[in-house]
């Protein structure tokens, strides 16, 4: 048999029938040559297989995931992404992980994604499609496949979501002001949520709950909510802020790290500035944020006297540390906010990420460009800011003002507030002011000589006299 080796050259492969003995120890002749054929086919597969560890036609889906996972780690994907993809991998490993790559068809992928969608919701179904598409795209690049079977797979559109969906809700300015005021002054009771065991036993919570303001002061939530509204940072970035990120004199903030949870290591702060969700950029801070940070930095000196830092613990100088000056768990912050949210009667769709959406919407309503807003939120692509963060569907008073002026002929806006609402840039305003008192330059006589001349329009004087005699028609004639 002639086969092609990994170098592309054809080789002659021959094998003799392997020895086979019967029950008495006598050799059994290979009269049909089947044993020799099996031996030469096995040798051909070994020769044509890649010697450098690349994928082959006999690679299983489980083996492909192992190779693809190593590839993702080499590409610098975050541990959270690897863990989320690994959860999906356990699902398709149980469904068809033992199949070879050529045995996986588009129908297999569609059936699996449909089952995942009905069992775990459309979000997990989309994640499963993302993982499988990347895996088989990797297999196409490495050679054993010519077509990605996931590319043509169709997912059902009528699957009901599981649990809360839609992401973080948008906050209006009134809602934002209410929250920032309530976390400091609200006297509403803020009881804790009973645990699962307490709910199962039906045990009531008998302790007197603190007020919302007391609980926020005790859990250090009030300043954090205000800085959410001032910066639009993500929760992992907010809890990873250190004092060296803040320039008090210049009133700027440059986040350099975020908190991540790595299996086997726990909660750590990473300072990877090129991560998609930790884009490093300088943010100008508003005045109310600077007042909070200055007051907080001054109070830290007193806090360190009453609760000194353990010298054996090496932790960064965090802006929002735990009570032991260590990293603060984002999940604990989420549970604390959930308790405050329920006490204030807010919907469960309002999360700390809602403040990020609110920042984008406020800047958009003020006429700030999408590029500037993307710089504030740390997005590399302004299209992401416009598509996912700026609120849509609310009434625009500026648009009504433009239509009113166009129809009624009223003068253009003169106040700075109206100009900002209409989105007129400062450069356009300067050009408009500079050209307001200038007359149009006259053309030279040579240019006027070449202009086309037209016959004067014939006026129907009888009709004009009729219009002048009827004042109600003058507007139509003018």
PDB file of N, CA and C in Angstrom, residues 106-169:
ATOM      1  N   UNK A 106     -23.617  18.889  11.559  1.00  0.00           N
ATOM      2  CA  UNK A 106     -24.400  20.067  11.940  1.00  0.00           C
ATOM      3  C   UNK A 106     -25.656  19.671  12.693  1.00  0.00           C
ATOM      4  N   UNK A 107     -26.273  18.544  12.310  1.00  0.00           N
ATOM      5  CA  UNK A 107     -27.466  18.066  13.022  1.00  0.00           C
ATOM      6  C   UNK A 107     -27.123  17.724  14.473  1.00  0.00           C
ATOM      7  N   UNK A 108     -25.939  17.157  14.715  1.00  0.00           N
ATOM      8  CA  UNK A 108     -25.515  16.855  16.084  1.00  0.00           C
ATOM      9  C   UNK A 108     -25.402  18.130  16.906  1.00  0.00           C
ATOM     10  N   UNK A 109     -24.816  19.166  16.322  1.00  0.00           N
ATOM     11  CA  UNK A 109     -24.652  20.436  17.031  1.00  0.00           C
ATOM     12  C   UNK A 109     -26.011  21.074  17.319  1.00  0.00           C
ATOM     13  N   UNK A 110     -26.909  21.069  16.340  1.00  0.00           N
ATOM     14  CA  UNK A 110     -28.224  21.668  16.546  1.00  0.00           C
ATOM     15  C   UNK A 110     -29.001  20.948  17.640  1.00  0.00           C
ATOM     16  N   UNK A 111     -28.951  19.622  17.637  1.00  0.00           N
ATOM     17  CA  UNK A 111     -29.678  18.862  18.664  1.00  0.00           C
ATOM     18  C   UNK A 111     -29.127  19.171  20.059  1.00  0.00           C
ATOM     19  N   UNK A 112     -27.812  19.257  20.177  1.00  0.00           N
ATOM     20  CA  UNK A 112     -27.206  19.546  21.475  1.00  0.00           C
ATOM     21  C   UNK A 112     -27.565  20.949  21.954  1.00  0.00           C
ATOM     22  N   UNK A 113     -27.468  21.950  21.073  1.00  0.00           N
ATOM     23  CA  UNK A 113     -27.769  23.312  21.478  1.00  0.00           C
ATOM     24  C   UNK A 113     -29.237  23.470  21.851  1.00  0.00           C
ATOM     25  N   UNK A 114     -30.120  22.781  21.154  1.00  0.00           N
ATOM     26  CA  UNK A 114     -31.541  22.849  21.490  1.00  0.00           C
ATOM     27  C   UNK A 114     -31.805  22.264  22.875  1.00  0.00           C
ATOM     28  N   UNK A 115     -31.168  21.142  23.191  1.00  0.00           N
ATOM     29  CA  UNK A 115     -31.326  20.541  24.512  1.00  0.00           C
ATOM     30  C   UNK A 115     -30.792  21.461  25.609  1.00  0.00           C
ATOM     31  N   UNK A 116     -29.655  22.079  25.358  1.00  0.00           N
ATOM     32  CA  UNK A 116     -29.097  22.999  26.356  1.00  0.00           C
ATOM     33  C   UNK A 116     -30.010  24.204  26.535  1.00  0.00           C
ATOM     34  N   UNK A 117     -30.581  24.719  25.447  1.00  0.00           N
ATOM     35  CA  UNK A 117     -31.468  25.865  25.542  1.00  0.00           C
ATOM     36  C   UNK A 117     -32.710  25.570  26.355  1.00  0.00           C
ATOM     37  N   UNK A 118     -33.328  24.421  26.152  1.00  0.00           N
ATOM     38  CA  UNK A 118     -34.538  24.071  26.905  1.00  0.00           C
ATOM     39  C   UNK A 118     -34.212  23.774  28.358  1.00  0.00           C
ATOM     40  N   UNK A 119     -33.034  23.216  28.639  1.00  0.00           N
ATOM     41  CA  UNK A 119     -32.690  22.833  30.010  1.00  0.00           C
ATOM     42  C   UNK A 119     -32.101  23.988  30.805  1.00  0.00           C
ATOM     43  N   UNK A 120     -31.313  24.851  30.169  1.00  0.00           N
ATOM     44  CA  UNK A 120     -30.558  25.865  30.904  1.00  0.00           C
ATOM     45  C   UNK A 120     -30.776  27.280  30.407  1.00  0.00           C
ATOM     46  N   UNK A 121     -31.580  27.464  29.390  1.00  0.00           N
ATOM     47  CA  UNK A 121     -31.891  28.811  28.943  1.00  0.00           C
ATOM     48  C   UNK A 121     -31.111  29.223  27.709  1.00  0.00           C
ATOM     49  N   UNK A 122     -31.579  30.286  27.042  1.00  0.00           N
ATOM     50  CA  UNK A 122     -30.925  30.719  25.800  1.00  0.00           C
ATOM     51  C   UNK A 122     -29.522  31.268  26.011  1.00  0.00           C
ATOM     52  N   UNK A 123     -29.224  31.810  27.188  1.00  0.00           N
ATOM     53  CA  UNK A 123     -27.883  32.354  27.422  1.00  0.00           C
ATOM     54  C   UNK A 123     -26.836  31.251  27.377  1.00  0.00           C
ATOM     55  N   UNK A 124     -27.103  30.124  28.060  1.00  0.00           N
ATOM     56  CA  UNK A 124     -26.175  29.001  28.012  1.00  0.00           C
ATOM     57  C   UNK A 124     -26.107  28.400  26.616  1.00  0.00           C
ATOM     58  N   UNK A 125     -27.213  28.443  25.888  1.00  0.00           N
ATOM     59  CA  UNK A 125     -27.202  27.934  24.523  1.00  0.00           C
ATOM     60  C   UNK A 125     -26.273  28.778  23.642  1.00  0.00           C
ATOM     61  N   UNK A 126     -26.332  30.093  23.784  1.00  0.00           N
ATOM     62  CA  UNK A 126     -25.445  30.949  22.999  1.00  0.00           C
ATOM     63  C   UNK A 126     -23.988  30.767  23.391  1.00  0.00           C
ATOM     64  N   UNK A 127     -23.740  30.576  24.686  1.00  0.00           N
ATOM     65  CA  UNK A 127     -22.363  30.328  25.121  1.00  0.00           C
ATOM     66  C   UNK A 127     -21.854  29.011  24.558  1.00  0.00           C
ATOM     67  N   UNK A 128     -22.711  27.983  24.554  1.00  0.00           N
ATOM     68  CA  UNK A 128     -22.310  26.701  23.978  1.00  0.00           C
ATOM     69  C   UNK A 128     -21.985  26.818  22.502  1.00  0.00           C
ATOM     70  N   UNK A 129     -22.769  27.596  21.784  1.00  0.00           N
ATOM     71  CA  UNK A 129     -22.469  27.786  20.368  1.00  0.00           C
ATOM     72  C   UNK A 129     -21.144  28.509  20.180  1.00  0.00           C
ATOM     73  N   UNK A 130     -20.868  29.494  21.020  1.00  0.00           N
ATOM     74  CA  UNK A 130     -19.612  30.232  20.920  1.00  0.00           C
ATOM     75  C   UNK A 130     -18.416  29.311  21.140  1.00  0.00           C
ATOM     76  N   UNK A 131     -18.506  28.468  22.169  1.00  0.00           N
ATOM     77  CA  UNK A 131     -17.390  27.563  22.473  1.00  0.00           C
ATOM     78  C   UNK A 131     -17.197  26.545  21.348  1.00  0.00           C
ATOM     79  N   UNK A 132     -18.261  25.925  20.901  1.00  0.00           N
ATOM     80  CA  UNK A 132     -18.146  24.914  19.852  1.00  0.00           C
ATOM     81  C   UNK A 132     -17.680  25.526  18.537  1.00  0.00           C
ATOM     82  N   UNK A 133     -18.165  26.715  18.214  1.00  0.00           N
ATOM     83  CA  UNK A 133     -17.730  27.354  16.981  1.00  0.00           C
ATOM     84  C   UNK A 133     -16.237  27.661  17.015  1.00  0.00           C
ATOM     85  N   UNK A 134     -15.749  28.151  18.154  1.00  0.00           N
ATOM     86  CA  UNK A 134     -14.319  28.403  18.265  1.00  0.00           C
ATOM     87  C   UNK A 134     -13.490  27.143  18.208  1.00  0.00           C
ATOM     88  N   UNK A 135     -13.987  26.080  18.831  1.00  0.00           N
ATOM     89  CA  UNK A 135     -13.272  24.802  18.816  1.00  0.00           C
ATOM     90  C   UNK A 135     -13.121  24.262  17.401  1.00  0.00           C
ATOM     91  N   UNK A 136     -14.219  24.194  16.679  1.00  0.00           N
ATOM     92  CA  UNK A 136     -14.162  23.606  15.342  1.00  0.00           C
ATOM     93  C   UNK A 136     -13.517  24.557  14.335  1.00  0.00           C
ATOM     94  N   UNK A 137     -13.556  25.844  14.590  1.00  0.00           N
ATOM     95  CA  UNK A 137     -12.780  26.759  13.758  1.00  0.00           C
ATOM     96  C   UNK A 137     -11.282  26.521  13.963  1.00  0.00           C
ATOM     97  N   UNK A 138     -10.914  26.221  15.190  1.00  0.00           N
ATOM     98  CA  UNK A 138      -9.529  25.859  15.489  1.00  0.00           C
ATOM     99  C   UNK A 138      -9.153  24.556  14.786  1.00  0.00           C
ATOM    100  N   UNK A 139     -10.095  23.579  14.751  1.00  0.00           N
ATOM    101  CA  UNK A 139      -9.833  22.317  14.060  1.00  0.00           C
ATOM    102  C   UNK A 139      -9.688  22.514  12.558  1.00  0.00           C
ATOM    103  N   UNK A 140     -10.439  23.448  11.982  1.00  0.00           N
ATOM    104  CA  UNK A 140     -10.304  23.719  10.546  1.00  0.00           C
ATOM    105  C   UNK A 140      -8.924  24.304  10.252  1.00  0.00           C
ATOM    106  N   UNK A 141      -8.447  25.174  11.129  1.00  0.00           N
ATOM    107  CA  UNK A 141      -7.124  25.757  10.912  1.00  0.00           C
ATOM    108  C   UNK A 141      -6.012  24.723  11.052  1.00  0.00           C
ATOM    109  N   UNK A 142      -6.229  23.740  11.914  1.00  0.00           N
ATOM    110  CA  UNK A 142      -5.194  22.742  12.167  1.00  0.00           C
ATOM    111  C   UNK A 142      -5.257  21.557  11.207  1.00  0.00           C
ATOM    112  N   UNK A 143      -6.250  21.482  10.350  1.00  0.00           N
ATOM    113  CA  UNK A 143      -6.163  20.523   9.259  1.00  0.00           C
ATOM    114  C   UNK A 143      -7.154  19.403   9.164  1.00  0.00           C
ATOM    115  N   UNK A 144      -7.632  18.783  10.261  1.00  0.00           N
ATOM    116  CA  UNK A 144      -8.460  17.593  10.064  1.00  0.00           C
ATOM    117  C   UNK A 144      -9.829  17.883   9.460  1.00  0.00           C
ATOM    118  N   UNK A 145     -10.328  19.086   9.578  1.00  0.00           N
ATOM    119  CA  UNK A 145     -11.642  19.429   9.035  1.00  0.00           C
ATOM    120  C   UNK A 145     -11.500  20.477   7.945  1.00  0.00           C
ATOM    121  N   UNK A 146     -12.416  20.423   7.002  1.00  0.00           N
ATOM    122  CA  UNK A 146     -12.463  21.426   5.948  1.00  0.00           C
ATOM    123  C   UNK A 146     -13.623  22.397   6.128  1.00  0.00           C
ATOM    124  N   UNK A 147     -14.654  21.985   6.876  1.00  0.00           N
ATOM    125  CA  UNK A 147     -15.839  22.808   7.088  1.00  0.00           C
ATOM    126  C   UNK A 147     -16.163  22.798   8.568  1.00  0.00           C
ATOM    127  N   UNK A 148     -16.524  23.959   9.092  1.00  0.00           N
ATOM    128  CA  UNK A 148     -16.944  24.066  10.483  1.00  0.00           C
ATOM    129  C   UNK A 148     -18.412  23.656  10.584  1.00  0.00           C
ATOM    130  N   UNK A 149     -18.735  22.542  11.268  1.00  0.00           N
ATOM    131  CA  UNK A 149     -20.141  22.108  11.336  1.00  0.00           C
ATOM    132  C   UNK A 149     -21.020  23.043  12.139  1.00  0.00           C
ATOM    133  N   UNK A 150     -20.440  23.909  12.967  1.00  0.00           N
ATOM    134  CA  UNK A 150     -21.251  24.816  13.780  1.00  0.00           C
ATOM    135  C   UNK A 150     -21.702  26.020  12.969  1.00  0.00           C
ATOM    136  N   UNK A 151     -21.027  26.310  11.883  1.00  0.00           N
ATOM    137  CA  UNK A 151     -21.300  27.526  11.132  1.00  0.00           C
ATOM    138  C   UNK A 151     -22.722  27.566  10.610  1.00  0.00           C
ATOM    139  N   UNK A 152     -23.236  26.443  10.139  1.00  0.00           N
ATOM    140  CA  UNK A 152     -24.582  26.398   9.562  1.00  0.00           C
ATOM    141  C   UNK A 152     -25.646  25.967  10.567  1.00  0.00           C
ATOM    142  N   UNK A 153     -25.282  25.764  11.805  1.00  0.00           N
ATOM    143  CA  UNK A 153     -26.260  25.309  12.805  1.00  0.00           C
ATOM    144  C   UNK A 153     -27.232  26.439  13.138  1.00  0.00           C
ATOM    145  N   UNK A 154     -28.518  26.114  13.205  1.00  0.00           N
ATOM    146  CA  UNK A 154     -29.564  27.064  13.532  1.00  0.00           C
ATOM    147  C   UNK A 154     -30.080  26.766  14.932  1.00  0.00           C
ATOM    148  N   UNK A 155     -30.170  27.801  15.752  1.00  0.00           N
ATOM    149  CA  UNK A 155     -30.661  27.634  17.115  1.00  0.00           C
ATOM    150  C   UNK A 155     -32.102  28.113  17.197  1.00  0.00           C
ATOM    151  N   UNK A 156     -32.934  27.494  18.027  1.00  0.00           N
ATOM    152  CA  UNK A 156     -34.338  27.916  18.143  1.00  0.00           C
ATOM    153  C   UNK A 156     -34.459  29.307  18.751  1.00  0.00           C
ATOM    154  N   UNK A 157     -35.474  30.032  18.343  1.00  0.00           N
ATOM    155  CA  UNK A 157     -35.680  31.402  18.795  1.00  0.00           C
ATOM    156  C   UNK A 157     -36.771  31.534  19.847  1.00  0.00           C
ATOM    157  N   UNK A 158     -37.527  30.480  20.101  1.00  0.00           N
ATOM    158  CA  UNK A 158     -38.695  30.573  20.974  1.00  0.00           C
ATOM    159  C   UNK A 158     -38.455  29.949  22.339  1.00  0.00           C
ATOM    160  N   UNK A 159     -37.212  29.902  22.797  1.00  0.00           N
ATOM    161  CA  UNK A 159     -36.915  29.294  24.089  1.00  0.00           C
ATOM    162  C   UNK A 159     -37.109  30.332  25.183  1.00  0.00           C
ATOM    163  N   UNK A 160     -37.855  29.968  26.224  1.00  0.00           N
ATOM    164  CA  UNK A 160     -38.093  30.877  27.330  1.00  0.00           C
ATOM    165  C   UNK A 160     -36.833  30.994  28.186  1.00  0.00           C
ATOM    166  N   UNK A 161     -36.478  32.207  28.596  1.00  0.00           N
ATOM    167  CA  UNK A 161     -35.293  32.376  29.440  1.00  0.00           C
ATOM    168  C   UNK A 161     -35.513  31.804  30.826  1.00  0.00           C
ATOM    169  N   UNK A 162     -34.422  31.474  31.487  1.00  0.00           N
ATOM    170  CA  UNK A 162     -34.443  30.941  32.842  1.00  0.00           C
ATOM    171  C   UNK A 162     -33.983  32.032  33.805  1.00  0.00           C
ATOM    172  N   UNK A 163     -34.838  32.404  34.761  1.00  0.00           N
ATOM    173  CA  UNK A 163     -34.455  33.411  35.735  1.00  0.00           C
ATOM    174  C   UNK A 163     -34.486  34.811  35.153  1.00  0.00           C
ATOM    175  N   UNK A 164     -33.766  35.730  35.830  1.00  0.00           N
ATOM    176  CA  UNK A 164     -33.729  37.131  35.411  1.00  0.00           C
ATOM    177  C   UNK A 164     -32.906  37.265  34.148  1.00  0.00           C
ATOM    178  N   UNK A 165     -33.417  38.032  33.194  1.00  0.00           N
ATOM    179  CA  UNK A 165     -32.718  38.229  31.932  1.00  0.00           C
ATOM    180  C   UNK A 165     -32.675  39.717  31.618  1.00  0.00           C
ATOM    181  N   UNK A 166     -31.956  40.050  30.567  1.00  0.00           N
ATOM    182  CA  UNK A 166     -31.917  41.423  30.106  1.00  0.00           C
ATOM    183  C   UNK A 166     -30.765  42.236  30.632  1.00  0.00           C
ATOM    184  N   UNK A 167     -29.970  41.686  31.565  1.00  0.00           N
ATOM    185  CA  UNK A 167     -28.829  42.427  32.070  1.00  0.00           C
ATOM    186  C   UNK A 167     -29.242  43.529  33.016  1.00  0.00           C
ATOM    187  N   UNK A 168     -28.314  44.426  33.294  1.00  0.00           N
ATOM    188  CA  UNK A 168     -28.569  45.532  34.212  1.00  0.00           C
ATOM    189  C   UNK A 168     -29.505  46.542  33.567  1.00  0.00           C
ATOM    190  N   UNK A 169     -30.466  47.032  34.369  1.00  0.00           N
ATOM    191  CA  UNK A 169     -31.421  48.019  33.864  1.00  0.00           C
ATOM    192  C   UNK A 169     -30.781  49.398  33.838  1.00  0.00           C
TER     193      UNK A 169
END
